[in-house]
Amino acid sequence: MRIVIVFGTRPEAIKMIPVVDAFRDEGRHEIKVCVTGQHRQMLDQVTELFGTKVDHDLSIMKPNQDLTDITSAVLIGMRSFLKDWRPDWLLCQGDTTTAMASALAAFYEKVSVGHVEAGLRTGNIYSPWPEEMNRKIISAIATDSYAPTAQSRQNLLNEGISDEKIVVTGNTVIDSLLKVAGRIDNDESLRKSLDEKFPFLDPSKKLVLVTGHRRENFGPGFERVCNALKSIGERGDTQVVYPVHLNPNVQEPVNRILGGQKDIALTDPQDYLPFVYLMKRSTIIISDSGGVQEEAPSLGKPVLVTRDTTERPEGVTAGTVLLVGTDGGRLKAEAEKLLDDNVAYEKMSAAHNPYGDGRAAYRITKRFE
Ligand code: UD1
Ligand code: UDP
């Protein structure tokens, strides 16, 4: 069979490369990797880290692109690719506009769609926006849905997707995380070079690692989060490290409110390997990221999620993830509780594995035997 594997942003790359590797290792099918280039630098760092050969690049990214820009550019670019190569299957991942528009392009060309990380839902199409709707559109199109957990399978069944179209695989993010965390754990010289990459880290202070990029938080939500981070940094016993997403709507408030503040280090987005190192060194994580919510339970790191909803309830049930929204007072209070109260910290920092065992990609390839 001819299978095209499509991705366009950082998290899709981290989660799809294990699938690419599993198909290429197995060698049964003709595989092509098509990237949309919805992200550029943040995508390229992941393909470089994993040494992934990209066969086709739509190179669509424009500064401050909106949803129509991405959707239309992916539809047009994918149409040419699909007409030229005529794959049997297109595999897309998650909830980005790259994933949704490439699934739609495949539907228009009557190419079957397999959806990696299917079935996550909040039940609110504006939170996360536009990702919840992207997921629903892909589920309506997909021939095959690779659900990471039993809960996500159930969400699909509830929407009338038939059972034989669904397979529970675990989340491929754990495949990548275990690989990279294993490299850090087993390679002393790599660890030393990572220590040297962050000379400003003070081992006597608690590392608070932060990321943020959700469109529904742009504006006042981001400002409230940044003001809370400023006071967390002022405590004296913490270091806030914030690799800032390249989206201009994130860069502006973060640099304005947190730039030059004591004990707050704003950095470029980190490559995946140093980012995993920072997660492992952190005391707590504050983030609105989907991927980080999935990785943190495996690493036993408490995450305060700056969102009102999550499509990943498994981390909340496991006790590692707490939704705090973008109310600055609540965020500060929950962070201080974890930083000051050992019992509360111990409760949230036990390691759990709700998202899989690192063999999700292998289970996906099994569907194509
Ligand atoms: C996108 C996804 C979101 C995903 C997130 C992961 C959509 C609609 N959004 O949001 O679901 O959680 O990626 O990070 O699919 N930029 C660069 N270089 C890069 C990446 C981004 O300069 O490598 C800047 C550009 O100005 C770009 C802007 O960020 O226009 C926004 O990128 P975009 O992909 O539209 O949105 P994200 O917020 O990254
Ligand atoms: N990540 C990274 N560098 C960073 C921040 C995050 O490599 O500076 C990784 C993180 O470990 C996770 C993924 O990127 O695997 C999450 O991406 P993001 O938060 O951009 O998107 P989301 O998961 O919210 O869609």
Short mmCIF file of C-alpha atoms and ligand atoms in Angstrom, two decimals:
data_model
loop_
_atom_site.label_atom_id
_atom_site.label_comp_id
_atom_site.label_asym_id
_atom_site.label_seq_id
_atom_site.Cartn_x
_atom_site.Cartn_y
_atom_site.Cartn_z
CA MET A 1 0.00 0.00 0.00
CA ARG A 2 0.96 3.62 -0.47
CA ILE A 3 0.65 5.59 2.75
CA VAL A 4 1.29 9.30 3.16
CA ILE A 5 1.99 10.48 6.70
CA VAL A 6 1.19 14.17 7.16
CA PHE A 7 2.17 16.64 9.87
CA GLY A 8 2.86 20.34 10.13
CA THR A 9 3.47 21.56 13.68
CA ARG A 10 5.84 20.73 16.54
CA PRO A 11 3.52 18.44 18.52
CA GLU A 12 2.35 16.57 15.42
CA ALA A 13 5.98 15.91 14.48
CA ILE A 14 6.83 14.63 17.98
CA LYS A 15 3.81 12.33 17.86
CA MET A 16 3.99 11.22 14.18
CA ILE A 17 7.70 10.48 13.83
CA PRO A 18 7.35 7.25 15.86
CA VAL A 19 4.67 6.18 13.34
CA VAL A 20 6.96 7.04 10.40
CA ASP A 21 9.81 5.08 12.01
CA ALA A 22 7.60 2.08 12.77
CA PHE A 23 6.33 1.87 9.16
CA ARG A 24 9.81 2.43 7.69
CA ASP A 25 11.38 -0.19 10.01
CA GLU A 26 8.74 -2.70 9.08
CA GLY A 27 9.25 -2.04 5.35
CA ARG A 28 5.97 -3.56 4.09
CA HIS A 29 4.47 -0.45 2.53
CA GLU A 30 5.50 2.51 0.41
CA ILE A 31 5.67 5.44 2.85
CA LYS A 32 6.00 9.15 2.13
CA VAL A 33 6.25 11.92 4.69
CA CYS A 34 4.51 15.13 3.65
CA VAL A 35 4.91 18.14 5.93
CA THR A 36 2.70 21.18 5.49
CA GLY A 37 5.19 23.53 7.15
CA GLN A 38 2.38 25.10 9.23
CA HIS A 39 5.26 25.63 11.67
CA ARG A 40 8.77 26.18 10.32
CA GLN A 41 11.55 26.45 12.92
CA MET A 42 9.53 24.56 15.57
CA LEU A 43 8.83 21.75 13.10
CA ASP A 44 12.31 21.51 11.61
CA GLN A 45 13.96 21.10 15.03
CA VAL A 46 11.95 17.91 15.59
CA THR A 47 12.63 16.31 12.19
CA GLU A 48 16.32 17.16 12.63
CA LEU A 49 16.48 15.65 16.14
CA PHE A 50 14.95 12.37 14.99
CA GLY A 51 16.72 12.37 11.58
CA THR A 52 13.40 12.06 9.73
CA LYS A 53 13.50 12.16 5.93
CA VAL A 54 10.79 14.49 4.60
CA ASP A 55 9.64 13.64 1.06
CA HIS A 56 7.41 16.63 0.37
CA ASP A 57 7.08 20.06 2.03
CA LEU A 58 4.15 22.39 1.32
CA SER A 59 5.98 25.26 3.13
CA ILE A 60 2.77 27.13 3.93
CA MET A 61 3.77 29.16 7.04
CA LYS A 62 3.17 32.90 6.96
CA PRO A 63 3.79 35.28 9.89
CA ASN A 64 0.69 35.62 12.11
CA GLN A 65 -1.36 33.33 9.83
CA ASP A 66 -5.05 32.89 10.57
CA LEU A 67 -7.15 29.76 10.37
CA THR A 68 -8.37 30.45 6.84
CA ASP A 69 -4.79 30.98 5.64
CA ILE A 70 -3.77 27.56 6.99
CA THR A 71 -6.88 25.67 5.86
CA SER A 72 -6.84 27.00 2.31
CA ALA A 73 -3.08 26.57 1.82
CA VAL A 74 -3.15 22.97 3.10
CA LEU A 75 -6.17 22.05 0.95
CA ILE A 76 -4.55 23.42 -2.19
CA GLY A 77 -1.10 21.98 -1.46
CA MET A 78 -2.43 18.54 -0.48
CA ARG A 79 -4.63 18.36 -3.57
CA SER A 80 -1.58 18.48 -5.85
CA PHE A 81 0.34 15.99 -3.76
CA LEU A 82 -2.55 13.51 -3.59
CA LYS A 83 -3.33 13.78 -7.30
CA ASP A 84 0.33 13.18 -8.20
CA TRP A 85 1.13 10.29 -5.86
CA ARG A 86 -2.31 8.67 -5.40
CA PRO A 87 -1.82 7.10 -1.97
CA ASP A 88 -4.21 4.48 -0.56
CA TRP A 89 -4.11 6.04 2.88
CA LEU A 90 -3.39 9.38 4.47
CA LEU A 91 -2.48 9.37 8.16
CA CYS A 92 -2.91 12.60 10.13
CA GLN A 93 -2.47 13.30 13.83
CA GLY A 94 -4.35 15.16 16.52
CA ASP A 95 -6.28 18.39 16.22
CA THR A 96 -4.36 20.99 14.28
CA THR A 97 -5.63 22.72 11.18
CA THR A 98 -2.96 20.80 9.23
CA ALA A 99 -4.58 17.55 10.39
CA MET A 100 -8.15 18.68 9.66
CA ALA A 101 -7.43 20.21 6.23
CA SER A 102 -5.29 17.27 5.08
CA ALA A 103 -8.06 14.84 6.11
CA LEU A 104 -10.54 16.95 4.11
CA ALA A 105 -8.19 17.01 1.10
CA ALA A 106 -7.93 13.21 1.32
CA PHE A 107 -11.71 12.91 1.48
CA TYR A 108 -12.05 15.04 -1.67
CA GLU A 109 -9.61 12.69 -3.44
CA LYS A 110 -11.29 9.54 -2.03
CA VAL A 111 -8.16 8.58 -0.10
CA SER A 112 -8.81 6.68 3.18
CA VAL A 113 -7.88 8.54 6.35
CA GLY A 114 -6.33 7.09 9.50
CA HIS A 115 -6.47 9.42 12.51
CA VAL A 116 -3.75 9.14 15.12
CA GLU A 117 -4.84 10.37 18.61
CA ALA A 118 -8.54 10.16 17.81
CA GLY A 119 -11.49 10.67 20.12
CA LEU A 120 -10.33 13.43 22.50
CA ARG A 121 -13.22 15.74 23.36
CA THR A 122 -14.12 18.57 25.70
CA GLY A 123 -17.69 18.89 24.39
CA ASN A 124 -17.16 22.64 23.76
CA ILE A 125 -16.30 23.67 20.20
CA TYR A 126 -14.78 26.96 21.45
CA SER A 127 -12.43 25.34 23.98
CA PRO A 128 -9.91 24.48 22.69
CA TRP A 129 -10.55 26.61 19.62
CA PRO A 130 -10.39 25.52 16.82
CA GLU A 131 -9.00 22.13 17.87
CA GLU A 132 -12.23 20.57 19.21
CA MET A 133 -13.97 21.18 15.88
CA ASN A 134 -10.92 19.98 13.96
CA ARG A 135 -11.12 16.68 15.84
CA LYS A 136 -14.84 16.27 15.16
CA ILE A 137 -14.38 16.91 11.44
CA ILE A 138 -11.53 14.39 11.22
CA SER A 139 -13.54 11.74 13.11
CA ALA A 140 -16.43 12.17 10.66
CA ILE A 141 -14.05 11.55 7.73
CA ALA A 142 -11.73 8.86 9.15
CA THR A 143 -11.90 5.22 8.09
CA ASP A 144 -9.64 4.25 10.99
CA SER A 145 -9.39 5.96 14.40
CA TYR A 146 -6.38 5.27 16.65
CA ALA A 147 -7.66 6.19 20.10
CA PRO A 148 -4.98 6.71 22.75
CA THR A 149 -7.11 5.58 25.70
CA ALA A 150 -10.30 3.69 26.57
CA GLN A 151 -11.95 7.04 27.34
CA SER A 152 -11.20 8.43 23.87
CA ARG A 153 -12.55 5.20 22.30
CA GLN A 154 -15.75 5.67 24.32
CA ASN A 155 -16.09 9.27 23.09
CA LEU A 156 -16.02 7.99 19.51
CA LEU A 157 -18.54 5.24 20.23
CA ASN A 158 -20.82 7.87 21.80
CA GLU A 159 -20.75 9.76 18.50
CA GLY A 160 -21.83 6.66 16.59
CA ILE A 161 -18.43 5.69 15.16
CA SER A 162 -18.48 1.92 14.78
CA ASP A 163 -16.28 -0.18 17.00
CA GLU A 164 -14.41 -1.91 14.17
CA LYS A 165 -13.09 1.46 12.98
CA ILE A 166 -11.45 2.14 16.37
CA VAL A 167 -8.34 0.68 17.94
CA VAL A 168 -6.90 1.71 21.30
CA THR A 169 -3.16 2.17 20.83
CA GLY A 170 -1.84 4.42 23.59
CA ASN A 171 -0.47 7.83 22.67
CA THR A 172 2.56 7.98 20.38
CA VAL A 173 3.88 10.93 22.43
CA ILE A 174 4.96 8.37 25.00
CA ASP A 175 6.93 6.49 22.31
CA SER A 176 8.94 9.68 21.68
CA LEU A 177 9.18 10.71 25.30
CA LEU A 178 10.55 7.35 26.46
CA LYS A 179 13.09 7.34 23.65
CA VAL A 180 14.37 10.82 24.42
CA ALA A 181 14.19 10.49 28.23
CA GLY A 182 16.09 7.18 27.90
CA ARG A 183 18.83 8.92 25.91
CA ILE A 184 19.19 11.54 28.65
CA ASP A 185 19.19 8.95 31.45
CA ASN A 186 21.75 6.67 29.81
CA ASP A 187 24.23 9.12 28.35
CA GLU A 188 26.33 10.97 30.87
CA SER A 189 28.09 13.18 28.33
CA LEU A 190 24.73 14.21 26.87
CA ARG A 191 23.55 15.13 30.38
CA LYS A 192 26.70 17.17 30.91
CA SER A 193 26.17 19.06 27.65
CA LEU A 194 22.55 19.74 28.65
CA ASP A 195 23.74 21.06 32.05
CA GLU A 196 26.10 23.37 30.17
CA LYS A 197 23.29 24.56 27.90
CA PHE A 198 21.49 26.04 30.92
CA PRO A 199 24.28 27.61 33.01
CA PHE A 200 21.79 30.00 34.66
CA LEU A 201 19.85 27.19 36.37
CA ASP A 202 20.38 27.35 40.13
CA PRO A 203 20.01 23.89 41.73
CA SER A 204 19.09 25.50 45.08
CA LYS A 205 15.93 26.98 43.54
CA LYS A 206 12.75 25.26 42.43
CA LEU A 207 12.36 25.20 38.67
CA VAL A 208 8.94 26.28 37.44
CA LEU A 209 8.73 25.41 33.74
CA VAL A 210 6.14 27.29 31.68
CA THR A 211 4.68 27.03 28.17
CA GLY A 212 1.60 28.65 26.63
CA HIS A 213 0.09 29.15 23.20
CA ARG A 214 -3.71 28.51 23.14
CA ARG A 215 -5.59 30.82 20.81
CA GLU A 216 -8.55 31.07 23.21
CA ASN A 217 -6.19 32.55 25.87
CA PHE A 218 -4.79 35.34 23.65
CA GLY A 219 -5.22 38.82 25.12
CA PRO A 220 -6.44 39.12 28.74
CA GLY A 221 -5.94 35.41 29.53
CA PHE A 222 -2.24 35.57 28.68
CA GLU A 223 -1.82 38.81 30.61
CA ARG A 224 -3.35 37.33 33.77
CA VAL A 225 -1.11 34.26 33.53
CA CYS A 226 2.00 36.41 33.00
CA ASN A 227 1.18 38.61 36.02
CA ALA A 228 0.83 35.50 38.20
CA LEU A 229 4.17 34.17 36.89
CA LYS A 230 5.79 37.49 37.76
CA SER A 231 4.80 37.08 41.41
CA ILE A 232 5.85 33.40 41.45
CA GLY A 233 9.28 34.56 40.22
CA GLU A 234 9.45 37.20 42.98
CA ARG A 235 9.31 34.58 45.77
CA GLY A 236 13.10 34.20 45.81
CA ASP A 237 13.14 30.40 46.02
CA THR A 238 11.99 29.75 42.44
CA GLN A 239 13.30 30.11 38.91
CA VAL A 240 10.68 30.43 36.22
CA VAL A 241 11.89 29.16 32.84
CA TYR A 242 9.58 29.99 29.96
CA PRO A 243 10.45 28.86 26.41
CA VAL A 244 8.24 31.30 24.53
CA HIS A 245 6.19 30.05 21.57
CA LEU A 246 6.96 31.93 18.32
CA ASN A 247 3.35 33.04 17.79
CA PRO A 248 3.45 36.89 17.86
CA ASN A 249 0.28 36.87 20.02
CA VAL A 250 2.30 35.03 22.66
CA GLN A 251 5.64 36.81 22.23
CA GLU A 252 4.19 40.29 22.75
CA PRO A 253 2.52 39.96 26.21
CA VAL A 254 5.17 37.58 27.55
CA ASN A 255 8.08 39.86 26.63
CA ARG A 256 6.22 42.99 27.78
CA ILE A 257 5.21 41.64 31.21
CA LEU A 258 8.02 39.21 32.03
CA GLY A 259 11.05 40.53 30.10
CA GLY A 260 13.94 41.46 32.42
CA GLN A 261 12.17 40.24 35.58
CA LYS A 262 14.31 38.68 38.31
CA ASP A 263 14.34 34.87 38.35
CA ILE A 264 12.37 34.67 35.12
CA ALA A 265 14.24 33.28 32.11
CA LEU A 266 12.50 33.75 28.77
CA THR A 267 14.05 31.53 26.11
CA ASP A 268 13.40 30.55 22.51
CA PRO A 269 11.24 27.45 22.07
CA GLN A 270 13.47 24.59 23.16
CA ASP A 271 14.36 21.67 20.94
CA TYR A 272 12.56 18.55 22.16
CA LEU A 273 15.61 16.97 23.81
CA PRO A 274 16.49 19.99 26.02
CA PHE A 275 12.79 20.50 26.71
CA VAL A 276 12.48 16.95 28.07
CA TYR A 277 15.59 17.65 30.17
CA LEU A 278 13.92 20.80 31.57
CA MET A 279 10.72 18.86 32.34
CA LYS A 280 12.79 16.26 34.20
CA ARG A 281 14.56 19.00 36.20
CA SER A 282 11.39 20.94 36.97
CA THR A 283 9.53 21.00 40.27
CA ILE A 284 6.24 22.03 38.72
CA ILE A 285 5.02 22.82 35.20
CA ILE A 286 2.53 25.52 34.25
CA SER A 287 1.20 25.00 30.74
CA ASP A 288 -1.77 25.01 28.39
CA SER A 289 -0.12 22.43 26.12
CA GLY A 290 -1.84 19.18 25.23
CA GLY A 291 1.40 17.25 24.76
CA VAL A 292 2.87 18.43 28.06
CA GLN A 293 -0.28 17.26 29.88
CA GLU A 294 0.35 13.80 28.45
CA GLU A 295 4.09 13.70 29.15
CA ALA A 296 4.01 15.02 32.72
CA PRO A 297 2.21 12.04 34.34
CA SER A 298 4.92 9.69 33.01
CA LEU A 299 7.60 11.95 34.47
CA GLY A 300 5.73 12.44 37.77
CA LYS A 301 5.64 16.24 37.39
CA PRO A 302 2.59 18.20 38.60
CA VAL A 303 1.07 20.37 35.88
CA LEU A 304 -1.15 23.37 36.49
CA VAL A 305 -3.11 23.73 33.26
CA THR A 306 -4.02 27.29 32.31
CA ARG A 307 -7.25 26.27 30.60
CA ASP A 308 -10.88 25.89 31.64
CA THR A 309 -11.39 22.53 29.93
CA THR A 310 -9.28 19.57 28.97
CA GLU A 311 -9.80 16.86 26.39
CA ARG A 312 -7.24 14.84 28.36
CA PRO A 313 -9.10 13.94 31.58
CA GLU A 314 -6.87 10.92 32.25
CA GLY A 315 -4.09 13.11 33.70
CA VAL A 316 -6.61 14.84 35.97
CA THR A 317 -7.96 11.48 37.18
CA ALA A 318 -4.39 10.27 37.77
CA GLY A 319 -3.93 13.34 40.00
CA THR A 320 -0.95 14.82 38.13
CA VAL A 321 -2.87 17.49 36.24
CA LEU A 322 -4.98 20.29 37.72
CA LEU A 323 -7.06 22.69 35.63
CA VAL A 324 -6.63 26.21 36.98
CA GLY A 325 -7.86 28.37 34.07
CA THR A 326 -6.38 31.82 33.50
CA ASP A 327 -7.43 33.42 36.79
CA GLY A 328 -4.11 34.80 38.04
CA GLY A 329 -5.05 34.56 41.73
CA ARG A 330 -6.02 30.90 41.43
CA LEU A 331 -2.87 30.06 39.45
CA LYS A 332 -0.62 31.76 42.02
CA ALA A 333 -2.41 30.10 44.94
CA GLU A 334 -2.20 26.59 43.42
CA ALA A 335 1.45 27.07 42.48
CA GLU A 336 2.31 28.28 46.00
CA LYS A 337 0.51 25.31 47.52
CA LEU A 338 2.69 22.93 45.53
CA LEU A 339 5.85 24.90 46.25
CA ASP A 340 5.22 25.21 50.01
CA ASP A 341 3.25 22.13 51.03
CA ASN A 342 5.17 18.84 50.75
CA VAL A 343 2.10 16.70 51.28
CA ALA A 344 0.21 18.44 48.45
CA TYR A 345 3.31 18.12 46.27
CA GLU A 346 3.81 14.40 46.97
CA LYS A 347 0.18 13.75 46.15
CA MET A 348 0.47 15.29 42.69
CA SER A 349 3.93 14.04 41.77
CA ALA A 350 3.50 10.25 41.77
CA ALA A 351 4.33 8.88 38.31
CA HIS A 352 1.42 7.45 36.31
CA ASN A 353 1.10 6.06 32.81
CA PRO A 354 -2.40 6.74 31.50
CA TYR A 355 -1.20 7.40 27.96
CA GLY A 356 0.58 4.21 27.06
CA ASP A 357 3.68 2.09 27.15
CA GLY A 358 5.74 3.46 24.26
CA ARG A 359 4.41 0.97 21.66
CA ALA A 360 1.51 2.97 20.23
CA ALA A 361 3.11 3.40 16.80
CA TYR A 362 3.73 -0.34 16.51
CA ARG A 363 0.02 -0.99 17.25
CA ILE A 364 -0.93 1.43 14.46
CA THR A 365 1.24 -0.42 11.91
CA LYS A 366 -0.50 -3.68 12.93
CA ARG A 367 -3.73 -2.30 11.40
CA PHE A 368 -2.02 -2.43 8.00
CA GLU A 369 -1.00 -6.11 8.01
C1 UD1 B 1 -0.71 25.52 16.23
C2 UD1 B 1 -2.02 24.70 16.26
C3 UD1 B 1 -2.34 24.26 17.68
C4 UD1 B 1 -1.17 23.53 18.29
C5 UD1 B 1 0.07 24.41 18.22
C6 UD1 B 1 1.29 23.69 18.74
C7 UD1 B 1 -3.81 25.26 14.69
C8 UD1 B 1 -4.90 26.18 14.35
N1 UD1 B 1 -3.11 25.56 15.79
O1 UD1 B 1 -0.94 26.72 16.96
O2 UD1 B 1 -3.47 23.39 17.64
O3 UD1 B 1 -1.49 23.22 19.63
O4 UD1 B 1 0.32 24.76 16.85
O5 UD1 B 1 2.34 24.56 18.98
O6 UD1 B 1 -3.56 24.30 13.98
N2 UD1 B 1 5.48 30.68 14.17
C9 UD1 B 1 6.77 30.84 13.70
N3 UD1 B 1 7.57 29.72 13.60
C10 UD1 B 1 7.16 28.48 13.93
C11 UD1 B 1 5.85 28.33 14.42
C12 UD1 B 1 5.02 29.44 14.51
O7 UD1 B 1 7.21 31.94 13.40
O8 UD1 B 1 7.93 27.52 13.81
C13 UD1 B 1 4.61 31.88 14.28
C14 UD1 B 1 4.15 32.40 12.89
O9 UD1 B 1 4.02 33.78 12.97
C15 UD1 B 1 2.77 31.74 12.75
C16 UD1 B 1 2.29 31.83 14.17
O10 UD1 B 1 3.42 31.53 14.99
O11 UD1 B 1 1.94 32.41 11.82
C17 UD1 B 1 1.14 30.91 14.52
O12 UD1 B 1 1.36 29.57 14.12
P1 UD1 B 1 0.07 28.61 13.97
O13 UD1 B 1 0.54 27.27 13.56
O14 UD1 B 1 -0.96 29.28 13.15
O15 UD1 B 1 -0.53 28.60 15.42
P2 UD1 B 1 0.00 27.99 16.77
O16 UD1 B 1 -0.37 28.94 17.84
O17 UD1 B 1 1.42 27.61 16.61
N1 UDP B 2 7.91 21.14 23.54
C1 UDP B 2 9.20 21.33 23.03
N2 UDP B 2 9.81 22.54 23.25
C2 UDP B 2 9.22 23.56 23.91
C3 UDP B 2 7.90 23.37 24.42
C4 UDP B 2 7.27 22.15 24.21
O1 UDP B 2 9.77 20.43 22.42
O2 UDP B 2 9.85 24.62 24.06
C5 UDP B 2 7.25 19.85 23.30
C6 UDP B 2 6.52 19.22 24.47
O3 UDP B 2 7.38 18.36 25.21
C7 UDP B 2 5.38 18.45 23.80
C8 UDP B 2 5.09 19.29 22.58
O4 UDP B 2 6.23 20.10 22.35
O5 UDP B 2 5.81 17.17 23.35
C9 UDP B 2 3.87 20.13 22.82
O6 UDP B 2 3.75 21.09 21.83
P1 UDP B 2 2.81 22.35 21.97
O7 UDP B 2 2.65 22.71 23.40
O8 UDP B 2 3.36 23.38 21.04
O9 UDP B 2 1.43 21.87 21.34
P2 UDP B 2 0.17 21.07 21.90
O10 UDP B 2 0.64 19.79 22.48
O11 UDP B 2 -0.50 21.96 22.89
O12 UDP B 2 -0.68 20.90 20.69
#
